[in-house]
Amino acid sequence: MQRNIINELIRWKEAPDRKPLILLGARQVGKTYILKHFGKMCYKNVAYINCDNNAIVKDLFVEDYDTKRIILNISAILTR
Protein backbone atom coordinates (compact mmCIF):
# COMPACT_ATOMS: atom_id res chain seq x y z
CA MET A 1 0.00 0.00 0.00
CA GLN A 2 1.55 3.28 -1.10
CA ARG A 3 0.87 5.99 1.44
CA ASN A 4 0.63 9.70 0.67
CA ILE A 5 3.24 10.40 3.33
CA ILE A 6 5.91 8.62 1.24
CA ASN A 7 5.41 11.16 -1.54
CA GLU A 8 5.72 13.99 1.01
CA LEU A 9 8.93 12.49 2.42
CA ILE A 10 10.41 12.14 -1.06
CA ARG A 11 9.57 15.79 -1.79
CA TRP A 12 11.27 16.74 1.50
CA LYS A 13 14.36 14.69 0.59
CA GLU A 14 14.66 16.30 -2.84
CA ALA A 15 14.13 19.90 -1.68
CA PRO A 16 17.42 21.83 -1.96
CA ASP A 17 16.54 24.02 1.02
CA ARG A 18 15.07 21.31 3.27
CA LYS A 19 14.94 21.71 7.02
CA PRO A 20 15.35 18.91 9.58
CA LEU A 21 12.52 16.41 9.46
CA ILE A 22 10.15 16.17 12.40
CA LEU A 23 7.31 13.69 12.11
CA LEU A 24 4.48 14.19 14.59
CA GLY A 25 1.45 12.02 15.13
CA ALA A 26 -0.63 10.07 17.59
CA ARG A 27 0.69 6.87 19.16
CA GLN A 28 0.56 3.65 17.17
CA VAL A 29 -0.25 5.15 13.76
CA GLY A 30 2.88 3.95 11.91
CA LYS A 31 5.39 6.82 12.24
CA THR A 32 8.35 4.53 12.95
CA TYR A 33 7.26 2.05 10.29
CA ILE A 34 6.94 4.68 7.58
CA LEU A 35 10.29 6.32 8.41
CA LYS A 36 12.08 2.94 8.37
CA HIS A 37 10.39 2.12 5.05
CA PHE A 38 11.33 5.54 3.61
CA GLY A 39 14.92 5.08 4.78
CA LYS A 40 15.27 1.66 3.12
CA MET A 41 13.61 2.93 -0.04
CA CYS A 42 15.54 6.19 -0.46
CA TYR A 43 18.93 5.82 1.27
CA LYS A 44 21.86 3.45 1.04
CA ASN A 45 22.45 3.43 4.82
CA VAL A 46 19.94 3.98 7.61
CA ALA A 47 20.42 4.04 11.38
CA TYR A 48 17.46 3.64 13.73
CA ILE A 49 17.99 4.84 17.29
CA ASN A 50 15.25 4.75 19.90
CA CYS A 51 16.09 7.16 22.72
CA ASP A 52 13.27 5.84 24.92
CA ASN A 53 15.07 2.63 25.81
CA ASN A 54 18.71 3.61 25.34
CA ALA A 55 20.19 5.58 28.25
CA ILE A 56 23.48 6.24 26.43
CA VAL A 57 21.77 7.94 23.50
CA LYS A 58 19.23 9.70 25.71
CA ASP A 59 22.06 11.31 27.70
CA LEU A 60 23.49 12.86 24.51
CA PHE A 61 20.78 15.52 24.65
CA VAL A 62 21.22 16.50 28.31
CA GLU A 63 24.25 18.74 27.83
CA ASP A 64 23.08 20.76 24.82
CA TYR A 65 21.79 20.34 21.27
CA ASP A 66 25.10 20.81 19.44
CA THR A 67 24.42 18.81 16.26
CA LYS A 68 28.08 18.21 15.39
CA ARG A 69 28.74 16.75 18.85
CA ILE A 70 25.56 14.66 18.80
CA ILE A 71 26.21 13.23 15.33
CA LEU A 72 29.83 12.44 16.23
CA ASN A 73 28.72 10.63 19.38
CA ILE A 74 25.94 8.72 17.62
CA SER A 75 28.44 7.62 14.95
CA ALA A 76 30.75 6.36 17.68
CA ILE A 77 27.90 4.47 19.37
CA LEU A 78 26.72 2.86 16.11
CA THR A 79 30.18 1.67 15.09
CA ARG A 80 30.88 -0.18 18.36
Tab-separated table of N, CA and C in Angstrom:
chain	number	residue	atom	x	y	z
A	1	MET	N	0.844	-1.183	0.000
A	1	MET	CA	0.000	0.000	0.000
A	1	MET	C	0.890	1.247	0.000
A	2	GLN	N	0.791	2.034	-1.013
A	2	GLN	CA	1.554	3.281	-1.103
A	2	GLN	C	0.821	4.354	-0.321
A	3	ARG	N	1.499	4.957	0.633
A	3	ARG	CA	0.870	5.994	1.443
A	3	ARG	C	1.244	7.371	0.909
A	4	ASN	N	0.366	8.322	1.097
A	4	ASN	CA	0.632	9.696	0.665
A	4	ASN	C	1.861	10.270	1.347
A	5	ILE	N	2.113	9.853	2.581
A	5	ILE	CA	3.244	10.401	3.332
A	5	ILE	C	4.569	10.091	2.640
A	6	ILE	N	4.672	8.955	1.959
A	6	ILE	CA	5.914	8.617	1.245
A	6	ILE	C	6.212	9.684	0.211
A	7	ASN	N	5.208	10.116	-0.525
A	7	ASN	CA	5.414	11.165	-1.536
A	7	ASN	C	5.867	12.466	-0.881
A	8	GLU	N	5.305	12.786	0.279
A	8	GLU	CA	5.720	13.993	1.006
A	8	GLU	C	7.167	13.870	1.481
A	9	LEU	N	7.551	12.695	1.961
A	9	LEU	CA	8.928	12.485	2.418
A	9	LEU	C	9.920	12.573	1.258
A	10	ILE	N	9.545	12.056	0.121
A	10	ILE	CA	10.411	12.139	-1.060
A	10	ILE	C	10.565	13.598	-1.496
A	11	ARG	N	9.480	14.361	-1.465
A	11	ARG	CA	9.572	15.789	-1.790
A	11	ARG	C	10.494	16.504	-0.807
A	12	TRP	N	10.384	16.156	0.483
A	12	TRP	CA	11.267	16.738	1.502
A	12	TRP	C	12.723	16.402	1.183
A	13	LYS	N	12.989	15.144	0.873
A	13	LYS	CA	14.359	14.691	0.591
A	13	LYS	C	14.956	15.435	-0.599
A	14	GLU	N	14.162	15.686	-1.609
A	14	GLU	CA	14.656	16.297	-2.845
A	14	GLU	C	14.707	17.827	-2.796
A	15	ALA	N	14.144	18.437	-1.784
A	15	ALA	CA	14.134	19.901	-1.682
A	15	ALA	C	15.542	20.406	-1.380
A	16	PRO	N	16.054	21.335	-2.175
A	16	PRO	CA	17.417	21.829	-1.962
A	16	PRO	C	17.565	22.641	-0.671
A	17	ASP	N	16.480	23.187	-0.186
A	17	ASP	CA	16.539	24.017	1.023
A	17	ASP	C	15.818	23.356	2.202
A	18	ARG	N	15.845	22.021	2.239
A	18	ARG	CA	15.071	21.311	3.265
A	18	ARG	C	15.578	21.592	4.676
A	19	LYS	N	14.664	21.543	5.596
A	19	LYS	CA	14.936	21.709	7.024
A	19	LYS	C	14.975	20.315	7.654
A	20	PRO	N	15.400	20.213	8.911
A	20	PRO	CA	15.352	18.906	9.580
A	20	PRO	C	13.927	18.360	9.577
A	21	LEU	N	13.826	17.063	9.512
A	21	LEU	CA	12.525	16.409	9.461
A	21	LEU	C	12.029	16.097	10.864
A	22	ILE	N	10.816	16.509	11.143
A	22	ILE	CA	10.146	16.169	12.396
A	22	ILE	C	8.790	15.585	12.017
A	23	LEU	N	8.565	14.355	12.419
A	23	LEU	CA	7.306	13.687	12.107
A	23	LEU	C	6.497	13.549	13.387
A	24	LEU	N	5.351	14.208	13.421
A	24	LEU	CA	4.482	14.186	14.588
A	24	LEU	C	3.226	13.385	14.285
A	25	GLY	N	2.701	12.756	15.306
A	25	GLY	CA	1.450	12.022	15.132
A	25	GLY	C	1.079	11.299	16.403
A	26	ALA	N	-0.140	10.808	16.434
A	26	ALA	CA	-0.625	10.067	17.586
A	26	ALA	C	0.172	8.763	17.745
A	27	ARG	N	0.019	8.156	18.903
A	27	ARG	CA	0.690	6.874	19.157
A	27	ARG	C	0.104	5.784	18.266
A	28	GLN	N	0.983	4.869	17.868
A	28	GLN	CA	0.563	3.647	17.171
A	28	GLN	C	-0.110	3.890	15.812
A	29	VAL	N	0.340	4.909	15.076
A	29	VAL	CA	-0.249	5.153	13.757
A	29	VAL	C	0.716	4.816	12.619
A	30	GLY	N	1.946	4.380	12.944
A	30	GLY	CA	2.877	3.954	11.910
A	30	GLY	C	4.007	4.914	11.605
A	31	LYS	N	4.316	5.843	12.503
A	31	LYS	CA	5.386	6.821	12.243
A	31	LYS	C	6.740	6.119	12.088
A	32	THR	N	7.072	5.249	13.019
A	32	THR	CA	8.350	4.534	12.948
A	32	THR	C	8.393	3.652	11.710
A	33	TYR	N	7.317	2.934	11.457
A	33	TYR	CA	7.258	2.046	10.292
A	33	TYR	C	7.518	2.827	9.007
A	34	ILE	N	6.828	3.943	8.834
A	34	ILE	CA	6.943	4.684	7.578
A	34	ILE	C	8.330	5.287	7.413
A	35	LEU	N	8.938	5.754	8.514
A	35	LEU	CA	10.288	6.317	8.405
A	35	LEU	C	11.315	5.241	8.107
A	36	LYS	N	11.168	4.052	8.690
A	36	LYS	CA	12.079	2.944	8.366
A	36	LYS	C	11.910	2.539	6.902
A	37	HIS	N	10.680	2.472	6.445
A	37	HIS	CA	10.395	2.122	5.048
A	37	HIS	C	10.989	3.174	4.102
A	38	PHE	N	10.783	4.434	4.412
A	38	PHE	CA	11.332	5.538	3.613
A	38	PHE	C	12.856	5.463	3.576
A	39	GLY	N	13.469	5.198	4.721
A	39	GLY	CA	14.921	5.085	4.780
A	39	GLY	C	15.447	3.973	3.892
A	40	LYS	N	14.836	2.797	3.963
A	40	LYS	CA	15.266	1.662	3.122
A	40	LYS	C	15.059	1.956	1.647
A	41	MET	N	13.971	2.649	1.343
A	41	MET	CA	13.608	2.932	-0.043
A	41	MET	C	14.497	4.009	-0.670
A	42	CYS	N	14.918	5.003	0.119
A	42	CYS	CA	15.542	6.190	-0.456
A	42	CYS	C	17.005	6.420	-0.071
A	43	TYR	N	17.555	5.617	0.829
A	43	TYR	CA	18.928	5.825	1.272
A	43	TYR	C	19.708	4.523	1.273
A	44	LYS	N	20.990	4.623	1.034
A	44	LYS	CA	21.864	3.448	1.039
A	44	LYS	C	22.045	2.911	2.459
A	45	ASN	N	22.241	3.805	3.419
A	45	ASN	CA	22.446	3.426	4.817
A	45	ASN	C	21.445	4.141	5.702
A	46	VAL	N	20.916	3.422	6.676
A	46	VAL	CA	19.944	3.982	7.613
A	46	VAL	C	20.294	3.509	9.013
A	47	ALA	N	20.214	4.398	9.978
A	47	ALA	CA	20.420	4.040	11.380
A	47	ALA	C	19.149	4.375	12.133
A	48	TYR	N	18.643	3.413	12.899
A	48	TYR	CA	17.460	3.639	13.728
A	48	TYR	C	17.907	3.632	15.182
A	49	ILE	N	17.613	4.713	15.881
A	49	ILE	CA	17.986	4.836	17.286
A	49	ILE	C	16.743	5.250	18.064
A	50	ASN	N	16.383	4.443	19.055
A	50	ASN	CA	15.247	4.752	19.903
A	50	ASN	C	15.779	5.272	21.229
A	51	CYS	N	15.579	6.542	21.493
A	51	CYS	CA	16.085	7.161	22.722
A	51	CYS	C	15.304	6.731	23.957
A	52	ASP	N	14.098	6.234	23.778
A	52	ASP	CA	13.275	5.842	24.922
A	52	ASP	C	13.897	4.721	25.740
A	53	ASN	N	14.541	3.785	25.080
A	53	ASN	CA	15.070	2.626	25.806
A	53	ASN	C	16.590	2.513	25.702
A	54	ASN	N	17.262	3.628	25.475
A	54	ASN	CA	18.711	3.615	25.336
A	54	ASN	C	19.292	4.794	26.132
A	55	ALA	N	19.710	4.521	27.353
A	55	ALA	CA	20.187	5.581	28.251
A	55	ALA	C	21.394	6.317	27.685
A	56	ILE	N	22.277	5.604	26.996
A	56	ILE	CA	23.479	6.237	26.434
A	56	ILE	C	23.088	7.314	25.423
A	57	VAL	N	22.191	6.983	24.533
A	57	VAL	CA	21.765	7.937	23.499
A	57	VAL	C	20.928	9.050	24.129
A	58	LYS	N	20.074	8.702	25.048
A	58	LYS	CA	19.229	9.698	25.709
A	58	LYS	C	20.079	10.776	26.386
A	59	ASP	N	21.176	10.368	27.001
A	59	ASP	CA	22.060	11.307	27.696
A	59	ASP	C	22.778	12.273	26.760
A	60	LEU	N	22.834	11.965	25.468
A	60	LEU	CA	23.490	12.857	24.508
A	60	LEU	C	22.816	14.222	24.431
A	61	PHE	N	21.543	14.284	24.786
A	61	PHE	CA	20.780	15.515	24.647
A	61	PHE	C	20.690	16.316	25.942
A	62	VAL	N	21.290	15.820	27.016
A	62	VAL	CA	21.216	16.499	28.309
A	62	VAL	C	22.080	17.752	28.320
A	63	GLU	N	23.283	17.632	27.785
A	63	GLU	CA	24.255	18.738	27.831
A	63	GLU	C	23.803	19.939	27.006
A	64	ASP	N	23.520	19.708	25.736
A	64	ASP	CA	23.083	20.761	24.819
A	64	ASP	C	22.584	20.094	23.542
A	65	TYR	N	22.270	20.884	22.543
A	65	TYR	CA	21.792	20.342	21.272
A	65	TYR	C	22.773	20.626	20.137
A	66	ASP	N	24.065	20.585	20.437
A	66	ASP	CA	25.100	20.812	19.435
A	66	ASP	C	25.081	19.638	18.446
A	67	THR	N	24.615	19.896	17.224
A	67	THR	CA	24.423	18.811	16.260
A	67	THR	C	25.717	18.112	15.884
A	68	LYS	N	26.801	18.853	15.748
A	68	LYS	CA	28.077	18.209	15.395
A	68	LYS	C	28.499	17.214	16.473
A	69	ARG	N	28.381	17.626	17.739
A	69	ARG	CA	28.741	16.746	18.848
A	69	ARG	C	27.815	15.535	18.900
A	70	ILE	N	26.530	15.752	18.734
A	70	ILE	CA	25.560	14.662	18.803
A	70	ILE	C	25.798	13.653	17.684
A	71	ILE	N	25.985	14.130	16.465
A	71	ILE	CA	26.213	13.229	15.333
A	71	ILE	C	27.516	12.451	15.512
A	72	LEU	N	28.557	13.112	15.968
A	72	LEU	CA	29.832	12.437	16.225
A	72	LEU	C	29.661	11.325	17.258
A	73	ASN	N	28.941	11.624	18.339
A	73	ASN	CA	28.724	10.626	19.378
A	73	ASN	C	27.830	9.481	18.906
A	74	ILE	N	26.798	9.783	18.152
A	74	ILE	CA	25.940	8.724	17.615
A	74	ILE	C	26.737	7.832	16.674
A	75	SER	N	27.585	8.423	15.845
A	75	SER	CA	28.438	7.624	14.954
A	75	SER	C	29.326	6.681	15.745
A	76	ALA	N	29.890	7.190	16.835
A	76	ALA	CA	30.753	6.359	17.679
A	76	ALA	C	29.944	5.215	18.296
A	77	ILE	N	28.750	5.496	18.747
A	77	ILE	CA	27.902	4.472	19.367
A	77	ILE	C	27.521	3.407	18.355
A	78	LEU	N	27.175	3.816	17.140
A	78	LEU	CA	26.717	2.861	16.114
A	78	LEU	C	27.846	1.997	15.563
A	79	THR	N	29.082	2.451	15.651
A	79	THR	CA	30.185	1.674	15.087
A	79	THR	C	30.866	0.780	16.126
A	80	ARG	N	30.310	0.697	17.320
A	80	ARG	CA	30.880	-0.178	18.360
A	80	ARG	C	30.840	-1.610	17.923
